Amino acid sequence: MLFAIGAIASAIFTITRRNPVSAAMSLVGHFFMLTGLYLTLSAEFVAAVQVLVYAGAIMVLVIFVIMLLNLGNEEQLTERVNMRKTFGALLGTLLAAQIIFMVTVKPTGMNELSKQAAAIGTTESIGQTLFTSYLFPFEAVSLLLLAALIGAVILAKRQLQ
Amino acid sequence: MLPTTIPLDYYLILSAVLFVIGTVGVVTRRNAIIIFMSLELMLNAVNLTMVAFSSFLGDVAGQMFVFFIMAVAAAEAAVGLAIVLALYRGKQTVYVDEVNIMKW
């Protein structure tokens, strides 16, 4: 419950802060709240990976780019086109109404964690499955990461025009 | 194992709310980097759904998917931020409404 409120609050902070650095910091907070939520679902491995990959790697990348581009300028950030804001609010309400309607109109009725929940959340069980039934997707993902790495380096090196 | 009394529906509603916040962020913000962060918010909302279902149904597949989504998100962030860097070099801006070279 606490984690849920924290997660929603930090998510809202993320999209409302004008300064990109404080938005990034709220996003880090959000990732930690999600880690707590994963732990309440007894998914230890995912919780650990969440901290390492998101709060560690991805956010360092984001903050590094923010620093590199020197985006702290407040007067540059006089943003918001009004029509865009209205459209966003409309779209958001619509989407929220749809999803929450779907969830509430047909409750799943599952109130207890599965008995195996703690067993499947461990690194051992994840690794076991990852290297047996999910071996091919695993290799494909490693290839994807390699391609992304090379692509990122080339994109960042080259001039646009 | 943590004894939990939180029903699955609550996790689904929370995840829906987070997803909507991410969507609104993508649509309303101009700063490309903040749009990326909102995308991460949306991916995380989906991850939460996956883990919730995985734990409640006792199936490891959901957590495998989360693992792969995280890998793809990392790749996406790397390429996306490289594009933002290239864009900034060419145009001196990260605001998406000032970039219209692909607009006809």
XYZ file of C-alpha atoms in Angstrom:
265
model
C 0.000 0.000 0.000
C 2.756 2.368 1.007
C 4.755 1.331 -2.026
C 1.761 1.856 -4.276
C 1.219 5.410 -3.062
C 4.923 6.096 -3.352
C 5.005 4.681 -6.851
C 2.083 6.776 -8.062
C 3.383 9.941 -6.409
C 6.873 9.603 -7.846
C 5.444 8.761 -11.274
C 3.380 11.943 -11.232
C 6.432 13.909 -10.117
C 8.369 12.420 -13.002
C 6.021 13.722 -15.652
C 5.337 17.098 -14.056
C 8.795 18.364 -13.093
C 10.137 20.983 -15.468
C 13.718 20.299 -14.620
C 14.784 17.010 -16.243
C 17.195 16.202 -13.426
C 14.499 16.236 -10.758
C 12.253 14.221 -13.074
C 15.020 11.645 -13.380
C 15.453 11.574 -9.611
C 11.736 10.961 -9.083
C 11.975 8.167 -11.617
C 14.736 6.551 -9.556
C 12.428 6.784 -6.549
C 9.705 5.188 -8.633
C 11.956 2.280 -9.540
C 12.736 1.661 -5.889
C 9.033 1.700 -5.035
C 8.456 -0.879 -7.757
C 11.234 -2.968 -6.255
C 9.323 -2.975 -2.996
C 6.191 -4.056 -4.851
C 8.064 -6.916 -6.508
C 9.234 -8.039 -3.092
C 5.645 -8.121 -1.834
C 5.007 -10.442 -4.779
C 8.012 -12.515 -3.608
C 9.824 -12.068 -6.907
C 13.325 -11.570 -5.525
C 15.251 -11.919 -8.760
C 13.126 -9.389 -10.618
C 13.428 -6.975 -7.689
C 17.210 -7.224 -7.719
C 17.401 -6.840 -11.496
C 15.070 -3.844 -11.283
C 17.511 -2.011 -9.046
C 20.566 -3.043 -11.038
C 19.285 -2.451 -14.557
C 16.811 0.390 -14.173
C 17.931 2.377 -11.163
C 21.542 1.589 -11.965
C 22.255 1.361 -15.651
C 19.405 3.106 -17.443
C 19.132 6.045 -15.072
C 22.884 6.621 -15.135
C 22.610 6.767 -18.922
C 19.688 9.212 -18.769
C 21.350 11.480 -16.226
C 24.585 11.359 -18.157
C 22.818 12.561 -21.294
C 20.991 15.293 -19.354
C 24.297 16.518 -17.952
C 25.950 16.270 -21.341
C 23.290 18.373 -23.016
C 23.260 20.839 -20.104
C 19.493 21.023 -19.877
C 19.226 22.783 -16.533
C 18.102 26.038 -18.135
C 14.749 27.038 -16.695
C 13.781 29.765 -19.175
C 14.276 27.344 -22.031
C 11.742 25.125 -20.368
C 8.760 27.424 -20.739
C 6.942 24.611 -22.379
C 3.418 23.259 -22.799
C 1.346 23.780 -25.833
C -2.145 24.065 -24.455
C -3.834 21.870 -27.038
C -1.366 19.100 -26.384
C -2.145 19.245 -22.681
C -5.883 18.984 -23.253
C -5.381 16.118 -25.646
C -3.156 14.353 -23.140
C -5.676 14.733 -20.338
C -8.447 13.467 -22.584
C -6.442 10.478 -23.768
C -5.342 9.684 -20.238
C -8.853 9.744 -18.845
C -10.107 7.594 -21.676
C -7.362 5.032 -21.238
C -7.728 4.969 -17.452
C -11.479 4.560 -17.724
C -11.056 1.681 -20.162
C -8.498 -0.250 -18.164
C -10.102 0.272 -14.781
C -13.485 -0.639 -16.224
C -12.006 -3.869 -17.556
C -10.457 -4.735 -14.216
C -13.424 -3.854 -12.044
C -16.137 -5.293 -14.225
C -14.528 -8.711 -14.184
C -12.497 -9.144 -10.991
C -10.023 -11.973 -11.078
C -10.980 -13.052 -7.583
C -7.444 -14.157 -6.794
C -6.626 -13.068 -3.284
C -3.685 -15.232 -2.329
C -0.254 -15.634 -3.809
C 0.308 -18.978 -5.413
C 2.019 -21.583 -3.229
C 4.965 -21.754 -5.588
C 5.339 -17.967 -5.716
C 8.362 -17.889 -3.440
C 9.932 -20.843 -5.219
C 9.675 -19.402 -8.719
C 10.925 -15.963 -7.715
C 14.386 -17.169 -6.783
C 17.429 -16.707 -8.973
C 17.812 -20.470 -9.121
C 14.424 -21.104 -10.649
C 14.729 -18.174 -13.060
C 18.139 -19.337 -14.197
C 16.937 -22.908 -14.576
C 14.117 -21.850 -16.874
C 16.176 -19.234 -18.681
C 18.830 -21.690 -19.788
C 16.493 -24.538 -20.691
C 13.166 -23.567 -22.239
C 14.102 -19.934 -22.924
C 17.574 -20.494 -24.296
C 16.848 -19.224 -27.792
C 15.139 -15.983 -26.689
C 18.038 -15.463 -24.321
C 20.549 -15.675 -27.152
C 18.366 -13.465 -29.338
C 18.263 -10.830 -26.593
C 22.024 -10.909 -26.258
C 22.303 -10.302 -29.993
C 19.783 -7.462 -29.712
C 21.824 -5.840 -26.958
C 24.954 -6.107 -29.067
C 23.176 -4.512 -32.019
C 21.842 -1.737 -29.783
C 25.326 -1.122 -28.417
C 26.848 -0.769 -31.864
C 23.915 1.321 -33.074
C 24.162 3.658 -30.103
C 27.878 4.199 -30.619
C 27.466 4.890 -34.319
C 24.503 7.216 -33.787
C 26.249 9.182 -31.100
C 29.430 9.535 -33.135
C 28.048 10.645 -36.447
C 26.848 14.144 -37.231
C 23.185 14.365 -38.117
C 23.626 16.500 -41.194
C 7.611 -16.223 1.820
C 5.794 -13.032 2.600
C 2.198 -13.707 3.531
C 0.192 -11.292 1.465
C -3.424 -10.323 1.579
C -3.273 -7.865 -1.290
C -5.573 -9.142 -4.045
C -4.391 -9.357 -7.625
C -6.871 -6.722 -8.752
C -5.120 -4.043 -6.719
C -1.872 -4.728 -8.491
C -3.659 -4.550 -11.837
C -5.305 -1.231 -10.985
C -2.025 0.231 -9.750
C -0.318 -0.888 -12.898
C -3.091 0.619 -15.022
C -2.719 3.936 -13.194
C 1.038 3.933 -13.726
C 0.601 3.091 -17.392
C -1.821 5.980 -17.841
C 0.559 8.373 -16.097
C 3.262 7.239 -18.504
C 0.980 7.758 -21.497
C 0.041 11.253 -20.389
C 3.730 12.000 -19.913
C 4.563 10.864 -23.431
C 1.782 12.928 -24.956
C 2.134 16.144 -22.963
C 5.873 16.658 -22.569
C 8.146 18.303 -25.113
C 11.491 17.256 -23.767
C 12.583 14.088 -25.552
C 14.444 12.788 -22.517
C 11.368 13.104 -20.321
C 9.403 11.307 -23.024
C 11.914 8.485 -22.707
C 11.447 8.404 -18.965
C 7.677 8.235 -19.441
C 8.212 5.292 -21.783
C 10.169 3.574 -19.033
C 7.221 4.245 -16.720
C 4.895 2.475 -19.153
C 7.242 -0.490 -19.542
C 7.490 -0.761 -15.785
C 3.730 -0.743 -15.412
C 3.537 -3.703 -17.779
C 6.335 -5.429 -15.887
C 4.353 -5.055 -12.684
C 1.363 -6.735 -14.298
C 3.545 -9.574 -15.535
C 5.140 -10.188 -12.155
C 1.779 -9.985 -10.402
C 0.247 -12.590 -12.697
C 3.346 -14.724 -12.486
C 3.233 -14.781 -8.702
C -0.493 -15.301 -8.432
C -0.638 -18.077 -11.014
C 2.582 -19.731 -9.924
C 4.059 -19.640 -13.420
C 7.650 -18.641 -14.109
C 6.923 -17.460 -17.668
C 5.771 -14.017 -16.518
C 9.070 -13.316 -14.841
C 10.978 -14.517 -17.881
C 9.059 -11.975 -19.927
C 9.954 -9.266 -17.451
C 13.587 -10.217 -17.844
C 13.375 -9.881 -21.613
C 11.401 -6.632 -21.394
C 14.152 -5.204 -19.212
C 16.790 -6.192 -21.752
C 14.796 -4.608 -24.572
C 14.213 -1.485 -22.455
C 17.941 -1.177 -21.882
C 18.598 -1.483 -25.621
C 15.859 1.033 -26.361
C 17.238 3.513 -23.841
C 20.744 3.235 -25.270
C 19.657 3.742 -28.876
C 17.090 6.393 -27.979
C 19.504 8.488 -25.986
C 22.062 8.185 -28.773
C 19.419 9.544 -31.153
C 18.727 12.414 -28.749
C 22.450 13.185 -28.682
C 22.680 13.137 -32.465
C 19.581 15.320 -32.681
C 21.009 17.814 -30.228
C 24.197 18.007 -32.230
C 22.339 18.686 -35.442
C 19.551 20.903 -34.148
C 20.614 22.243 -30.728
C 17.275 21.211 -29.261
C 15.698 18.274 -27.491
C 12.140 19.525 -27.820
C 10.186 17.246 -30.053
C 7.973 19.965 -31.548
C 10.999 21.830 -32.851
C 12.152 18.796 -34.799
C 10.259 18.537 -38.039
C 12.704 17.200 -40.595
C 10.550 14.121 -41.045
C 7.319 16.058 -41.309
C 5.711 16.636 -44.697
